[in-house]
Coordinates of C-alpha atoms in Angstrom, one line a residue:
X281 CA 0.0 0.0 0.0
X282 CA 1.2 3.4 -0.8
X283 CA 1.5 5.9 1.8
X284 CA -0.1 9.3 1.4
X285 CA -0.2 12.7 3.2
X286 CA -1.7 13.2 6.4
X287 CA -4.1 16.0 7.2
X288 CA -2.5 17.8 9.9
X289 CA -0.1 20.8 10.6
X290 CA 3.2 20.8 8.0
X291 CA 6.2 20.9 9.3
X292 CA 7.4 23.4 6.6
X293 CA 11.0 23.7 5.7
X294 CA 12.2 27.3 4.8
X295 CA 12.3 28.2 1.1
X296 CA 16.1 27.7 1.6
X297 CA 15.7 24.2 1.8
X298 CA 14.8 23.7 -1.5
X299 CA 15.7 25.1 -5.0
X300 CA 13.0 25.2 -7.1
X301 CA 14.0 24.7 -11.1
X302 CA 12.5 23.1 -14.0
X303 CA 13.7 22.8 -17.6
X304 CA 14.8 25.7 -19.7
X305 CA 13.7 28.3 -17.1
X306 CA 15.7 31.3 -15.7
X307 CA 14.7 33.7 -13.0
X308 CA 14.1 36.4 -15.5
X309 CA 11.6 34.4 -17.5
X310 CA 10.0 33.3 -14.7
X311 CA 9.4 36.6 -13.6
X312 CA 8.0 37.5 -17.1
X313 CA 6.1 34.4 -17.2
X314 CA 4.6 35.6 -13.9
X315 CA 3.4 39.1 -15.2
X316 CA 2.4 37.5 -18.5
X317 CA 0.0 35.4 -16.6
X318 CA -1.3 38.3 -14.4
X319 CA -2.0 40.3 -17.6
X320 CA -3.3 37.7 -19.9
X321 CA -5.7 36.3 -17.3
X322 CA -6.3 38.9 -14.6
X323 CA -9.6 37.3 -13.6
X324 CA -8.1 33.3 -12.7
X325 CA -6.6 32.6 -9.7
X326 CA -5.0 29.3 -8.8
X327 CA -4.7 28.4 -5.2
X328 CA -3.8 24.8 -3.7
X329 CA -5.4 23.3 -0.7
X330 CA -2.5 22.9 2.0
X331 CA -1.8 19.7 3.3
X332 CA 0.4 17.8 5.9
X333 CA 3.7 16.0 5.6
X334 CA 4.0 12.4 5.1
X335 CA 6.4 10.2 7.3
X336 CA 7.0 7.0 8.4
X337 CA 8.3 5.9 5.3
X338 CA 11.5 3.6 4.7
X339 CA 14.0 3.9 1.6
X340 CA 12.3 2.1 -1.0
X341 CA 8.8 2.5 -0.3
X342 CA 6.5 4.2 -2.6
X343 CA 4.5 7.2 -1.8
X344 CA 1.4 8.7 -3.6
X345 CA 1.4 12.7 -3.3
X346 CA -2.2 13.8 -3.9
X347 CA -3.1 17.5 -4.3
X348 CA -6.1 19.8 -5.0
X349 CA -6.4 23.1 -7.0
X350 CA -9.0 25.8 -7.1
X351 CA -9.5 28.5 -9.7
X352 CA -10.8 31.1 -6.6
X353 CA -10.9 33.7 -9.7
X354 CA -13.9 35.0 -11.6
X355 CA -12.4 33.8 -14.8
X356 CA -11.6 30.5 -16.6
X357 CA -7.7 29.8 -16.5
X358 CA -6.4 28.6 -19.7
X359 CA -3.1 27.5 -21.0
X360 CA -2.3 25.9 -17.5
X361 CA 1.2 24.9 -16.7
X362 CA 1.9 22.5 -13.7
X363 CA 5.6 22.7 -12.3
X364 CA 7.1 19.8 -9.9
X365 CA 10.0 20.0 -8.2
X366 CA 11.5 17.3 -5.7
X367 CA 14.4 16.9 -3.7
X368 CA 17.1 14.5 -4.4
X369 CA 16.1 11.5 -2.5
X370 CA 12.7 11.4 -4.4
X371 CA 11.9 10.2 -8.1
X372 CA 9.1 9.7 -10.3
X373 CA 7.6 6.4 -11.0
X374 CA 5.7 7.7 -13.7
X375 CA 6.4 9.9 -16.9
X376 CA 3.5 11.2 -18.0
X377 CA 3.1 12.0 -21.6
X378 CA 2.4 15.8 -21.6
X379 CA 5.2 16.3 -18.9
X380 CA 9.1 17.1 -19.4
X381 CA 11.3 15.6 -16.8
X382 CA 14.7 16.9 -16.0
X383 CA 17.3 15.4 -13.2
X384 CA 18.7 18.9 -12.4
X385 CA 22.4 18.5 -10.9
X386 CA 23.3 20.6 -7.9
X387 CA 24.4 23.8 -9.0
X388 CA 26.7 26.0 -6.6
X389 CA 24.8 26.5 -3.1
X390 CA 21.6 24.5 -4.7
X391 CA 21.3 20.7 -4.1
X392 CA 20.3 18.3 -6.9
X393 CA 16.6 18.3 -7.9
X394 CA 14.0 16.2 -10.1
X395 CA 11.9 18.6 -12.1
X396 CA 8.7 18.1 -14.4
X397 CA 6.9 20.7 -16.4
X398 CA 3.5 19.5 -17.5
X399 CA 1.2 21.1 -20.0
X400 CA -2.2 20.8 -18.6
X401 CA -5.0 21.5 -21.9
X402 CA -7.5 22.2 -20.1
X403 CA -9.5 24.9 -18.5
X404 CA -9.8 25.3 -15.2
X405 CA -13.1 27.1 -14.3
X406 CA -13.9 29.6 -11.9
X407 CA -15.3 28.3 -8.1
X408 CA -14.3 24.7 -9.3
X409 CA -11.7 22.3 -7.1
X410 CA -9.9 20.4 -9.1
X411 CA -7.5 17.0 -8.2
X412 CA -5.2 15.1 -10.8
X413 CA -6.9 11.9 -12.1
X414 CA -4.4 10.1 -9.7
X415 CA -2.0 11.1 -7.0
X416 CA 1.6 11.9 -8.2
X417 CA 3.3 8.7 -7.4
X418 CA 6.9 8.9 -6.2
X419 CA 9.5 6.5 -5.2
X420 CA 11.7 6.8 -1.8
X421 CA 15.4 6.8 -2.9
X422 CA 18.0 4.7 -0.7
X423 CA 19.6 8.3 0.2
X424 CA 16.5 9.8 1.5
X425 CA 15.9 11.5 4.9
X426 CA 14.2 15.1 4.5
X427 CA 12.6 15.4 1.2
X428 CA 10.1 17.8 -0.2
X429 CA 7.8 18.0 -3.5
X430 CA 7.1 21.6 -4.3
X431 CA 4.1 21.8 -6.6
X432 CA 3.2 24.9 -8.7
X433 CA 0.8 26.2 -11.3
X434 CA 0.1 29.1 -13.4
X435 CA -2.1 29.9 -16.3
X436 CA -1.7 31.7 -19.2
X437 CA 2.2 31.0 -19.5
X438 CA 3.5 30.3 -23.0
X439 CA 5.9 27.7 -21.6
X440 CA 5.5 25.8 -24.6
X441 CA 5.2 28.4 -27.3
X442 CA 4.9 25.9 -30.3
X443 CA 1.9 24.1 -28.5
X444 CA 1.7 21.1 -26.4
X445 CA 4.7 19.7 -25.6
X446 CA 4.9 16.0 -25.2
X447 CA 7.7 14.3 -23.0
X448 CA 7.3 11.3 -24.9
X449 CA 6.8 9.4 -21.6
X450 CA 4.9 5.9 -21.8
X451 CA 2.3 6.6 -19.2
X452 CA -1.0 8.5 -19.9
X453 CA -1.5 12.1 -20.1
X454 CA -1.7 13.9 -16.7
X455 CA -5.0 15.3 -16.4
X456 CA -6.9 17.2 -13.6
X457 CA -10.2 16.2 -12.9
X458 CA -13.1 18.4 -10.8
X459 CA -13.9 17.3 -7.8
X460 CA -17.8 16.7 -6.9
X461 CA -17.1 16.9 -3.1
X462 CA -17.9 20.4 -1.5
X463 CA -14.8 22.1 -0.1
X464 CA -14.0 21.8 3.6
X465 CA -15.0 24.6 5.9
X466 CA -11.7 26.2 7.0
X467 CA -9.9 24.7 4.3
X468 CA -6.5 26.9 4.1
X469 CA -5.3 28.0 0.7
X470 CA -1.6 29.1 -0.5
X471 CA -0.4 30.2 -4.0
X472 CA 2.1 26.7 -4.0
X473 CA 2.1 23.6 -2.3
X474 CA 5.1 22.0 -0.6
X475 CA 4.7 18.4 1.1
X476 CA 7.8 17.4 3.4
X477 CA 8.3 13.7 3.0
X478 CA 10.3 12.4 5.9
X479 CA 12.3 8.6 5.4
X480 CA 13.4 6.8 8.4
X481 CA 16.9 6.8 7.7
X482 CA 20.4 7.8 9.1
X483 CA 23.3 10.3 8.0
X484 CA 26.8 9.3 9.6
X485 CA 28.4 12.6 10.0
X486 CA 32.3 12.3 10.8
X487 CA 35.2 14.1 12.2
X488 CA 38.8 13.3 11.5
X489 CA 41.6 14.7 13.1
X490 CA 45.9 15.0 12.5
X491 CA 49.0 14.5 14.2
X492 CA 51.7 17.0 13.0
X493 CA 55.0 17.7 14.4
X494 CA 58.0 19.9 14.1
X495 CA 60.7 22.3 15.7
X496 CA 60.0 25.3 17.5
X497 CA 59.3 28.1 15.0
X498 CA 58.4 25.6 12.3
X499 CA 55.0 25.9 10.8
X500 CA 52.9 22.9 10.0
X501 CA 49.4 22.2 8.4
X502 CA 46.8 20.4 10.6
X503 CA 44.1 19.0 8.8
X504 CA 40.3 18.3 10.1
X505 CA 38.0 16.9 8.0
X506 CA 34.2 16.7 7.9
X507 CA 32.1 13.7 6.2
X508 CA 28.8 12.6 5.4
X509 CA 29.2 9.2 5.4
X510 CA 25.4 8.3 4.6
X511 CA 23.6 6.2 3.7
X512 CA 21.2 9.3 3.5
X513 CA 21.8 13.2 2.3
X514 CA 21.2 15.4 5.0
X515 CA 19.8 19.1 4.6
X516 CA 18.9 21.7 7.4
X517 CA 15.5 23.0 7.6
X518 CA 17.0 26.6 7.9
X519 CA 19.4 28.7 6.3
X520 CA 22.0 27.8 8.1
X521 CA 24.8 25.1 7.5
X522 CA 23.9 21.4 8.5
X523 CA 27.0 20.7 10.4
X524 CA 28.7 23.1 13.2
X525 CA 31.8 21.8 15.0
X526 CA 34.4 23.4 17.1
X527 CA 38.2 23.2 16.5
X528 CA 40.7 23.6 19.6
X529 CA 43.9 24.7 19.2
X530 CA 46.7 22.6 20.9
X531 CA 48.8 24.6 23.4
X532 CA 52.5 25.9 22.3
X533 CA 51.0 26.7 18.6
X534 CA 49.6 29.9 17.3
X535 CA 47.3 29.8 14.4
X536 CA 48.6 31.4 11.0
X537 CA 46.2 30.2 8.6
X538 CA 42.6 29.9 9.2
X539 CA 40.5 27.9 6.6
X540 CA 37.6 28.9 4.8
X541 CA 34.2 28.9 6.9
X542 CA 36.1 28.8 10.2
X543 CA 36.5 31.9 12.6
X544 CA 37.8 32.4 16.1
X545 CA 35.3 31.9 18.6
X546 CA 33.1 28.6 19.7
X547 CA 32.9 26.9 23.2
X548 CA 35.3 28.1 25.9
X549 CA 38.0 25.4 26.0
X550 CA 40.8 24.8 28.6
X551 CA 42.8 27.8 29.7
X552 CA 44.9 29.3 27.2
X553 CA 43.6 27.2 24.2
X554 CA 42.0 29.0 21.3
X555 CA 38.9 27.7 19.9
X556 CA 37.7 28.2 16.3
X557 CA 34.1 27.5 15.1
X558 CA 33.8 25.9 11.8
X559 CA 30.9 24.7 9.9
X560 CA 30.1 23.2 6.3
X561 CA 29.5 25.9 3.4
X562 CA 25.9 24.9 3.0
X563 CA 22.6 24.0 4.4
X564 CA 23.1 20.5 3.3
X565 CA 25.9 17.5 2.7
X566 CA 25.3 14.7 -0.1
X567 CA 26.2 11.2 1.1
X568 CA 29.7 10.1 0.5
X569 CA 31.1 13.6 0.8
X570 CA 33.8 15.2 2.5
X571 CA 35.6 18.7 3.1
X572 CA 39.1 19.3 5.0
X573 CA 39.7 22.7 7.0
X574 CA 43.5 22.9 7.0
X575 CA 44.5 25.2 10.0
X576 CA 48.1 26.5 9.7
X577 CA 50.0 26.2 13.1
X578 CA 53.2 27.8 14.1
X579 CA 55.0 26.2 16.8
X580 CA 55.8 28.4 19.5
X581 CA 57.1 26.3 22.1
X582 CA 57.5 22.7 21.8
X583 CA 54.6 20.8 24.1
X584 CA 55.0 17.0 24.0
X585 CA 51.7 15.7 23.0
X586 CA 49.9 18.7 22.7
X587 CA 46.2 18.2 21.9
X588 CA 43.2 20.2 20.5
X589 CA 39.7 18.8 20.8
X590 CA 37.2 18.9 17.4
X591 CA 33.7 18.3 18.0
X592 CA 30.3 18.9 16.8
X593 CA 28.0 21.6 18.4
X594 CA 24.6 22.2 18.2
X595 CA 23.9 24.0 15.0
X596 CA 21.0 26.4 14.1
X597 CA 18.1 23.9 13.3
X598 CA 15.1 22.8 14.8
X599 CA 16.1 19.2 14.4
X600 CA 18.5 19.3 17.3
X601 CA 21.9 18.2 17.2
X602 CA 22.3 15.7 14.5
X603 CA 19.4 13.6 15.3
X604 CA 20.0 11.7 12.2
X605 CA 23.3 10.5 12.9
X606 CA 23.0 7.5 15.2
X607 CA 26.7 6.7 15.3
X608 CA 28.4 9.2 17.6
X609 CA 31.6 7.2 18.1
X610 CA 33.2 9.4 15.3
X611 CA 31.6 12.7 16.3
X612 CA 34.8 14.0 17.8
X613 CA 38.4 13.9 17.1
X614 CA 42.0 15.7 18.0
X615 CA 44.5 17.7 16.5
X616 CA 47.8 16.3 18.1
X617 CA 51.3 18.2 18.1
X618 CA 54.4 16.4 18.7
X619 CA 52.9 13.2 19.7
X620 CA 54.8 11.6 22.7
X621 CA 56.1 7.8 22.5
X622 CA 53.0 6.1 22.8
X623 CA 50.5 8.9 23.0
X624 CA 47.5 7.6 21.0
X625 CA 44.7 9.7 20.2
X626 CA 40.8 9.1 20.3
X627 CA 38.8 7.9 17.6
X628 CA 37.8 9.4 14.5
X629 CA 41.6 10.9 14.2
X630 CA 43.7 9.9 11.4
X631 CA 46.8 8.2 12.0
X632 CA 48.9 10.3 9.3
X633 CA 51.9 12.8 10.1
X634 CA 52.7 15.8 8.6
X635 CA 56.2 17.2 8.8
X636 CA 57.1 20.8 9.7
X637 CA 57.6 23.6 6.9
X638 CA 59.6 26.6 7.0
X639 CA 58.2 30.2 7.7
X640 CA 54.6 31.0 7.9
X641 CA 52.0 30.2 5.5
X642 CA 49.2 32.3 3.8
X643 CA 45.9 33.9 4.7
X644 CA 42.8 32.2 4.6
X645 CA 40.2 31.6 1.3
X646 CA 41.8 29.3 -1.0
X647 CA 40.5 28.1 -4.5
X648 CA 37.7 25.7 -5.7
X649 CA 38.5 21.9 -6.0
X650 CA 37.1 20.4 -9.3
X651 CA 38.8 16.7 -8.8
X652 CA 36.5 14.2 -10.2
X653 CA 36.3 12.0 -7.0
X654 CA 32.8 11.5 -7.5
X655 CA 32.1 13.3 -3.9
X656 CA 30.3 16.4 -3.2
X657 CA 33.5 18.3 -2.6
X658 CA 37.0 17.7 -3.6
X659 CA 39.6 16.5 -1.0
X660 CA 41.9 19.0 -0.3
X661 CA 45.5 18.6 -1.1
X662 CA 48.0 18.2 2.2
X663 CA 49.2 21.9 1.2
X664 CA 46.0 23.2 2.7
X665 CA 44.9 24.9 -0.4
X666 CA 40.9 25.5 0.1
X667 CA 38.1 24.0 -1.9
X668 CA 34.3 25.0 -2.1
X669 CA 31.6 22.2 -1.3
X670 CA 30.1 21.8 -4.6
X671 CA 32.5 21.9 -7.5
X672 CA 31.8 25.1 -9.7
X673 CA 28.6 25.4 -11.2
X674 CA 26.2 28.7 -12.1
X675 CA 23.6 29.6 -9.8
X676 CA 20.3 27.5 -9.8
X677 CA 17.4 28.3 -12.5
X678 CA 14.5 28.9 -10.3
X679 CA 10.5 28.8 -11.5
X680 CA 8.0 31.3 -10.6
X681 CA 7.0 28.9 -8.0
X682 CA 9.2 31.3 -5.7
X683 CA 11.9 29.1 -4.6
X684 CA 15.1 30.7 -3.8
X685 CA 18.8 29.7 -3.7
X686 CA 20.1 30.3 -0.3
X687 CA 24.1 30.0 0.1
X688 CA 25.4 30.1 3.6
X689 CA 28.8 30.5 2.7
X690 CA 30.7 32.6 5.3
X691 CA 34.6 33.8 4.3
X692 CA 36.8 34.5 7.0
X693 CA 38.4 38.2 6.8

């Protein structure tokens, strides 16, 4: 049996959590289409009945997402176009013949999307509530966790200027049918519909540190790595980064280079120990992705087995501190400078050793990494050059659905 949405108050994600995109649409074109729709059919107004979230699903489950749209204006709505934008843990289980589908890759700060644009060759009459002849069917993928389907509909839009665009799918035409039952009292309407779909899944966030050594006066690179080991990708429900952690600086050292997305501060450490707060660059982290943060440390005084603790802290979101991460054994790590014989470090710390380098290192803010590793963010070289969470790409296109691209990039000065 397929799961369906529950009629209760939605747990809404902010607009920044989802990028709404569609084939061939740019931000300028979207605004132009909206204006054209308002000018072409000033009496038509299409609104959705708002629905609650869908949860209790498991990866691999199918799910049906029904919706209802009403023309609350005083004129018929024609040239109707339906836009669907799903997060990357979802897939459409049907390809309707009057819809064009696109797997939109991640672009700059926005995660990947699965989008569809459907040409509805129907007239929607004033005062009538319409529903799809069958709910939109989705598949919940293995990488799914906090997912979302955004639905938008516009009238009078020349999305397909040459007439009906058929996607060539094997499934029948996606059609809207008039609902005969009266609308329930107190029904809440909105210009767009967003349905949160939560899967019972986990994302293993992990931290690793490093061991470095050198003589007094030397500068070394100390590497800290954040990784999402999956199986799910994870996104925040607000604009802030999904991962936040503090890096303690070992005694006897001075920071000469601060990696991007780190700044002085964080939780108070031991007396005389400096702490830096670091974050993921964006409000999501793909599964099997990682990012390195390389600190330049000048060894002012050789302190045997000097340690700095690396640990996650509560971020700015409503789901608590990494509630999806059930493996807490790798949530802390250490930077160790001049480890004494037998001075083992705690779990989650890499066993490699970085030799000292002469002089001081440069300032923060490295260049983007483009390596074809298949991970979300290219692994940084031992030299400490910076990287971006996603390898390049232009800003994601938006629909008139009102989605926005939100970057939480934060550079140190």
